[in-house]
Amino acid sequence: MMKVKVYITLRESVLDPQGSAVRTSLHALTYNEVQDVRIGKYMELTLSKTEEDVDARIKEMCEKLLANTVIEDYRYEIEEVVSS
Amino acid sequence: MMKVKVYITLRESVLDPQGSAVRTSLHALTYNEVQDVRIGKYMELTLSKTEEDVDARIKEMCEKLLANTVIEDYRYEIEEVVSS
């Protein structure tokens, strides 16, 4: 079995209104040291063993469905899970 | 300057309808090796230097605003950013 951690973030050039709203709220709670907040998605996928090229398949999944590649970047980490 | 990466995930016991929907879509795209999908939030905070205890402040931010601790878990990583 494999666990894949996928991180999807807005591109630097894209405005992040949600992040700005969170920053404003943090300032209202007196956390003024917070200069910037960028919010993205974090996904954990559990995959069964497969003969396919896992890296290529994950890349395809990100490109086709998980990330909107027009405005988002993605990166992922693949971990082998030793089932007990 | 510091960069903090915050990962917010639903607790194991909490149902993840969004994750189930993504899994169904991945199966429809023939990625049948995907057994489970859990979706959470990934935040990148940029903090200015502060005399305060950064770890304690981040924990407070998570507990008060960033995570809904009734149904979500959070973890974070603090990185020193060397400004060029």
PDB file of C-alpha atoms in Angstrom:
ATOM      1  CA  MET A   1       0.000   0.000   0.000  1.00  0.00           C
ATOM      2  CA  MET A   2       1.149   3.561  -0.623  1.00  0.00           C
ATOM      3  CA  LYS A   3       0.262   6.917   0.880  1.00  0.00           C
ATOM      4  CA  VAL A   4       0.585  10.010  -1.289  1.00  0.00           C
ATOM      5  CA  LYS A   5       0.583  13.499   0.174  1.00  0.00           C
ATOM      6  CA  VAL A   6      -0.493  16.151  -2.333  1.00  0.00           C
ATOM      7  CA  TYR A   7      -0.038  19.887  -1.727  1.00  0.00           C
ATOM      8  CA  ILE A   8      -1.977  22.249  -3.963  1.00  0.00           C
ATOM      9  CA  THR A   9      -1.240  25.956  -3.706  1.00  0.00           C
ATOM     10  CA  LEU A  10      -2.302  29.033  -5.593  1.00  0.00           C
ATOM     11  CA  ARG A  11       0.378  30.398  -7.934  1.00  0.00           C
ATOM     12  CA  GLU A  12       2.301  33.351  -6.537  1.00  0.00           C
ATOM     13  CA  SER A  13       0.763  35.642  -9.154  1.00  0.00           C
ATOM     14  CA  VAL A  14      -2.799  34.743  -8.146  1.00  0.00           C
ATOM     15  CA  LEU A  15      -4.592  36.846  -5.525  1.00  0.00           C
ATOM     16  CA  ASP A  16      -5.646  34.900  -2.412  1.00  0.00           C
ATOM     17  CA  PRO A  17      -8.735  36.625  -0.940  1.00  0.00           C
ATOM     18  CA  GLN A  18      -9.257  33.777   1.513  1.00  0.00           C
ATOM     19  CA  GLY A  19      -5.722  34.176   2.771  1.00  0.00           C
ATOM     20  CA  SER A  20      -6.184  37.925   3.129  1.00  0.00           C
ATOM     21  CA  ALA A  21      -9.362  37.392   5.129  1.00  0.00           C
ATOM     22  CA  VAL A  22      -7.569  35.002   7.493  1.00  0.00           C
ATOM     23  CA  ARG A  23      -4.688  37.471   7.885  1.00  0.00           C
ATOM     24  CA  THR A  24      -7.152  40.251   8.792  1.00  0.00           C
ATOM     25  CA  SER A  25      -8.779  37.979  11.368  1.00  0.00           C
ATOM     26  CA  LEU A  26      -5.411  37.054  12.859  1.00  0.00           C
ATOM     27  CA  HIS A  27      -4.561  40.743  13.175  1.00  0.00           C
ATOM     28  CA  ALA A  28      -7.905  41.329  14.900  1.00  0.00           C
ATOM     29  CA  LEU A  29      -6.813  38.631  17.380  1.00  0.00           C
ATOM     30  CA  THR A  30      -3.573  40.677  17.950  1.00  0.00           C
ATOM     31  CA  TYR A  31      -1.273  38.361  15.940  1.00  0.00           C
ATOM     32  CA  ASN A  32       0.233  41.307  14.095  1.00  0.00           C
ATOM     33  CA  GLU A  33       3.477  39.475  13.273  1.00  0.00           C
ATOM     34  CA  VAL A  34       1.559  37.646  10.532  1.00  0.00           C
ATOM     35  CA  GLN A  35       2.526  39.360   7.286  1.00  0.00           C
ATOM     36  CA  ASP A  36       0.968  37.019   4.739  1.00  0.00           C
ATOM     37  CA  VAL A  37      -1.297  33.955   4.589  1.00  0.00           C
ATOM     38  CA  ARG A  38      -1.624  31.671   1.566  1.00  0.00           C
ATOM     39  CA  ILE A  39      -4.254  28.941   1.713  1.00  0.00           C
ATOM     40  CA  GLY A  40      -4.207  25.761  -0.339  1.00  0.00           C
ATOM     41  CA  LYS A  41      -5.367  22.161  -0.281  1.00  0.00           C
ATOM     42  CA  TYR A  42      -3.683  19.190   1.356  1.00  0.00           C
ATOM     43  CA  MET A  43      -4.767  15.703   0.240  1.00  0.00           C
ATOM     44  CA  GLU A  44      -3.814  12.271   1.500  1.00  0.00           C
ATOM     45  CA  LEU A  45      -4.396   9.472  -1.006  1.00  0.00           C
ATOM     46  CA  THR A  46      -4.167   5.802  -0.098  1.00  0.00           C
ATOM     47  CA  LEU A  47      -3.244   3.631  -3.061  1.00  0.00           C
ATOM     48  CA  SER A  48      -3.201  -0.134  -3.409  1.00  0.00           C
ATOM     49  CA  LYS A  49      -0.078  -1.760  -4.836  1.00  0.00           C
ATOM     50  CA  THR A  50       0.001  -1.459  -8.633  1.00  0.00           C
ATOM     51  CA  GLU A  51       2.355  -2.432 -11.464  1.00  0.00           C
ATOM     52  CA  GLU A  52       1.781   0.976 -13.036  1.00  0.00           C
ATOM     53  CA  ASP A  53       4.274   3.858 -12.749  1.00  0.00           C
ATOM     54  CA  VAL A  54       2.903   5.489  -9.586  1.00  0.00           C
ATOM     55  CA  ASP A  55       4.688   8.802 -10.138  1.00  0.00           C
ATOM     56  CA  ALA A  56       3.261   9.182 -13.643  1.00  0.00           C
ATOM     57  CA  ARG A  57      -0.235   8.219 -12.471  1.00  0.00           C
ATOM     58  CA  ILE A  58      -0.176  10.730  -9.580  1.00  0.00           C
ATOM     59  CA  LYS A  59       1.016  13.452 -11.956  1.00  0.00           C
ATOM     60  CA  GLU A  60      -1.894  12.620 -14.281  1.00  0.00           C
ATOM     61  CA  MET A  61      -4.393  12.695 -11.385  1.00  0.00           C
ATOM     62  CA  CYS A  62      -3.120  16.131 -10.357  1.00  0.00           C
ATOM     63  CA  GLU A  63      -3.179  17.484 -13.906  1.00  0.00           C
ATOM     64  CA  LYS A  64      -6.623  16.054 -14.754  1.00  0.00           C
ATOM     65  CA  LEU A  65      -8.558  16.488 -11.515  1.00  0.00           C
ATOM     66  CA  LEU A  66      -6.888  17.429  -8.247  1.00  0.00           C
ATOM     67  CA  ALA A  67      -5.340  20.751  -9.257  1.00  0.00           C
ATOM     68  CA  ASN A  68      -6.546  23.553 -11.491  1.00  0.00           C
ATOM     69  CA  THR A  69      -3.232  24.014 -13.262  1.00  0.00           C
ATOM     70  CA  VAL A  70      -4.285  27.388 -14.678  1.00  0.00           C
ATOM     71  CA  ILE A  71      -4.075  29.008 -11.228  1.00  0.00           C
ATOM     72  CA  GLU A  72      -2.611  26.333  -8.987  1.00  0.00           C
ATOM     73  CA  ASP A  73       0.709  24.579  -8.519  1.00  0.00           C
ATOM     74  CA  TYR A  74       0.970  21.070  -7.062  1.00  0.00           C
ATOM     75  CA  ARG A  75       3.641  18.900  -5.481  1.00  0.00           C
ATOM     76  CA  TYR A  76       3.434  15.474  -3.921  1.00  0.00           C
ATOM     77  CA  GLU A  77       5.294  12.972  -1.782  1.00  0.00           C
ATOM     78  CA  ILE A  78       4.916   9.215  -2.221  1.00  0.00           C
ATOM     79  CA  GLU A  79       5.396   7.016   0.847  1.00  0.00           C
ATOM     80  CA  GLU A  80       5.448   3.223   0.986  1.00  0.00           C
ATOM     81  CA  VAL A  81       3.188   2.051   3.800  1.00  0.00           C
ATOM     82  CA  VAL A  82       4.286  -1.204   5.401  1.00  0.00           C
ATOM     83  CA  SER A  83       0.993  -2.853   6.370  1.00  0.00           C
ATOM     84  CA  SER A  84       1.321  -4.570   9.761  1.00  0.00           C
TER      85      SER A  84
ATOM     86  CA  MET B   1      11.355  36.428   8.815  1.00  0.00           C
ATOM     87  CA  MET B   2       9.740  33.029   9.359  1.00  0.00           C
ATOM     88  CA  LYS B   3       7.586  30.787   7.220  1.00  0.00           C
ATOM     89  CA  VAL B   4       5.127  28.468   8.933  1.00  0.00           C
ATOM     90  CA  LYS B   5       3.484  25.558   7.126  1.00  0.00           C
ATOM     91  CA  VAL B   6       0.207  24.501   8.722  1.00  0.00           C
ATOM     92  CA  TYR B   7      -1.561  21.239   7.837  1.00  0.00           C
ATOM     93  CA  ILE B   8      -5.174  20.900   8.890  1.00  0.00           C
ATOM     94  CA  THR B   9      -6.862  17.530   8.436  1.00  0.00           C
ATOM     95  CA  LEU B  10     -10.179  16.040   9.400  1.00  0.00           C
ATOM     96  CA  ARG B  11      -9.973  13.645  12.334  1.00  0.00           C
ATOM     97  CA  GLU B  12      -9.949   9.977  11.347  1.00  0.00           C
ATOM     98  CA  SER B  13     -13.399   9.475  12.915  1.00  0.00           C
ATOM     99  CA  VAL B  14     -14.961  12.245  10.827  1.00  0.00           C
ATOM    100  CA  LEU B  15     -16.581  11.382   7.486  1.00  0.00           C
ATOM    101  CA  ASP B  16     -15.001  13.143   4.467  1.00  0.00           C
ATOM    102  CA  PRO B  17     -17.698  13.514   1.762  1.00  0.00           C
ATOM    103  CA  GLN B  18     -15.423  15.744  -0.302  1.00  0.00           C
ATOM    104  CA  GLY B  19     -12.740  13.074  -0.240  1.00  0.00           C
ATOM    105  CA  SER B  20     -15.246  10.406  -1.237  1.00  0.00           C
ATOM    106  CA  ALA B  21     -16.418  12.528  -4.161  1.00  0.00           C
ATOM    107  CA  VAL B  22     -12.841  12.966  -5.389  1.00  0.00           C
ATOM    108  CA  ARG B  23     -12.217   9.222  -5.034  1.00  0.00           C
ATOM    109  CA  THR B  24     -15.325   8.465  -7.130  1.00  0.00           C
ATOM    110  CA  SER B  25     -14.138  10.913  -9.791  1.00  0.00           C
ATOM    111  CA  LEU B  26     -10.664   9.342  -9.824  1.00  0.00           C
ATOM    112  CA  HIS B  27     -12.236   5.906 -10.299  1.00  0.00           C
ATOM    113  CA  ALA B  28     -14.313   7.306 -13.166  1.00  0.00           C
ATOM    114  CA  LEU B  29     -10.998   8.387 -14.724  1.00  0.00           C
ATOM    115  CA  THR B  30      -9.802   4.738 -14.341  1.00  0.00           C
ATOM    116  CA  TYR B  31      -7.474   5.367 -11.365  1.00  0.00           C
ATOM    117  CA  ASN B  32      -8.890   2.403  -9.510  1.00  0.00           C
ATOM    118  CA  GLU B  33      -5.800   1.917  -7.346  1.00  0.00           C
ATOM    119  CA  VAL B  34      -6.994   4.874  -5.264  1.00  0.00           C
ATOM    120  CA  GLN B  35      -8.550   3.376  -2.135  1.00  0.00           C
ATOM    121  CA  ASP B  36      -9.102   6.480  -0.025  1.00  0.00           C
ATOM    122  CA  VAL B  37      -8.865  10.274  -0.309  1.00  0.00           C
ATOM    123  CA  ARG B  38      -8.757  12.650   2.673  1.00  0.00           C
ATOM    124  CA  ILE B  39      -8.868  16.365   1.943  1.00  0.00           C
ATOM    125  CA  GLY B  40      -7.601  19.075   4.290  1.00  0.00           C
ATOM    126  CA  LYS B  41      -6.185  22.584   4.279  1.00  0.00           C
ATOM    127  CA  TYR B  42      -2.586  23.643   3.766  1.00  0.00           C
ATOM    128  CA  MET B  43      -1.595  27.146   4.852  1.00  0.00           C
ATOM    129  CA  GLU B  44       1.651  29.062   4.479  1.00  0.00           C
ATOM    130  CA  LEU B  45       2.064  31.916   6.947  1.00  0.00           C
ATOM    131  CA  THR B  46       4.815  34.513   6.670  1.00  0.00           C
ATOM    132  CA  LEU B  47       5.747  36.018  10.025  1.00  0.00           C
ATOM    133  CA  SER B  48       7.968  38.958  10.846  1.00  0.00           C
ATOM    134  CA  LYS B  49      10.642  38.486  13.515  1.00  0.00           C
ATOM    135  CA  THR B  50       9.148  38.694  16.996  1.00  0.00           C
ATOM    136  CA  GLU B  51      10.378  38.373  20.576  1.00  0.00           C
ATOM    137  CA  GLU B  52       7.318  36.277  21.403  1.00  0.00           C
ATOM    138  CA  ASP B  53       7.369  32.471  21.637  1.00  0.00           C
ATOM    139  CA  VAL B  54       6.548  31.633  18.008  1.00  0.00           C
ATOM    140  CA  ASP B  55       5.554  28.039  18.742  1.00  0.00           C
ATOM    141  CA  ALA B  56       3.048  29.077  21.404  1.00  0.00           C
ATOM    142  CA  ARG B  57       1.636  31.830  19.193  1.00  0.00           C
ATOM    143  CA  ILE B  58       1.164  29.457  16.224  1.00  0.00           C
ATOM    144  CA  LYS B  59      -0.544  26.925  18.490  1.00  0.00           C
ATOM    145  CA  GLU B  60      -2.895  29.673  19.695  1.00  0.00           C
ATOM    146  CA  MET B  61      -3.648  30.767  16.110  1.00  0.00           C
ATOM    147  CA  CYS B  62      -4.518  27.185  15.185  1.00  0.00           C
ATOM    148  CA  GLU B  63      -6.665  26.639  18.255  1.00  0.00           C
ATOM    149  CA  LYS B  64      -8.502  29.988  17.987  1.00  0.00           C
ATOM    150  CA  LEU B  65      -8.948  30.420  14.235  1.00  0.00           C
ATOM    151  CA  LEU B  66      -7.190  28.224  11.705  1.00  0.00           C
ATOM    152  CA  ALA B  67      -8.528  24.819  12.770  1.00  0.00           C
ATOM    153  CA  ASN B  68     -11.902  23.696  14.026  1.00  0.00           C
ATOM    154  CA  THR B  69     -10.500  21.505  16.790  1.00  0.00           C
ATOM    155  CA  VAL B  70     -13.830  19.721  17.282  1.00  0.00           C
ATOM    156  CA  ILE B  71     -13.446  17.893  13.961  1.00  0.00           C
ATOM    157  CA  GLU B  72      -9.958  18.774  12.768  1.00  0.00           C
ATOM    158  CA  ASP B  73      -6.371  18.017  13.763  1.00  0.00           C
ATOM    159  CA  TYR B  74      -3.507  20.394  12.975  1.00  0.00           C
ATOM    160  CA  ARG B  75       0.275  20.220  12.768  1.00  0.00           C
ATOM    161  CA  TYR B  76       2.792  22.817  11.685  1.00  0.00           C
ATOM    162  CA  GLU B  77       6.411  23.318  10.699  1.00  0.00           C
ATOM    163  CA  ILE B  78       8.314  26.530  11.452  1.00  0.00           C
ATOM    164  CA  GLU B  79      11.104  27.539   9.082  1.00  0.00           C
ATOM    165  CA  GLU B  80      13.526  30.439   9.450  1.00  0.00           C
ATOM    166  CA  VAL B  81      13.674  32.373   6.193  1.00  0.00           C
ATOM    167  CA  VAL B  82      17.034  34.034   5.529  1.00  0.00           C
ATOM    168  CA  SER B  83      16.081  37.225   3.659  1.00  0.00           C
ATOM    169  CA  SER B  84      18.604  37.938   0.897  1.00  0.00           C
TER     170      SER B  84
END
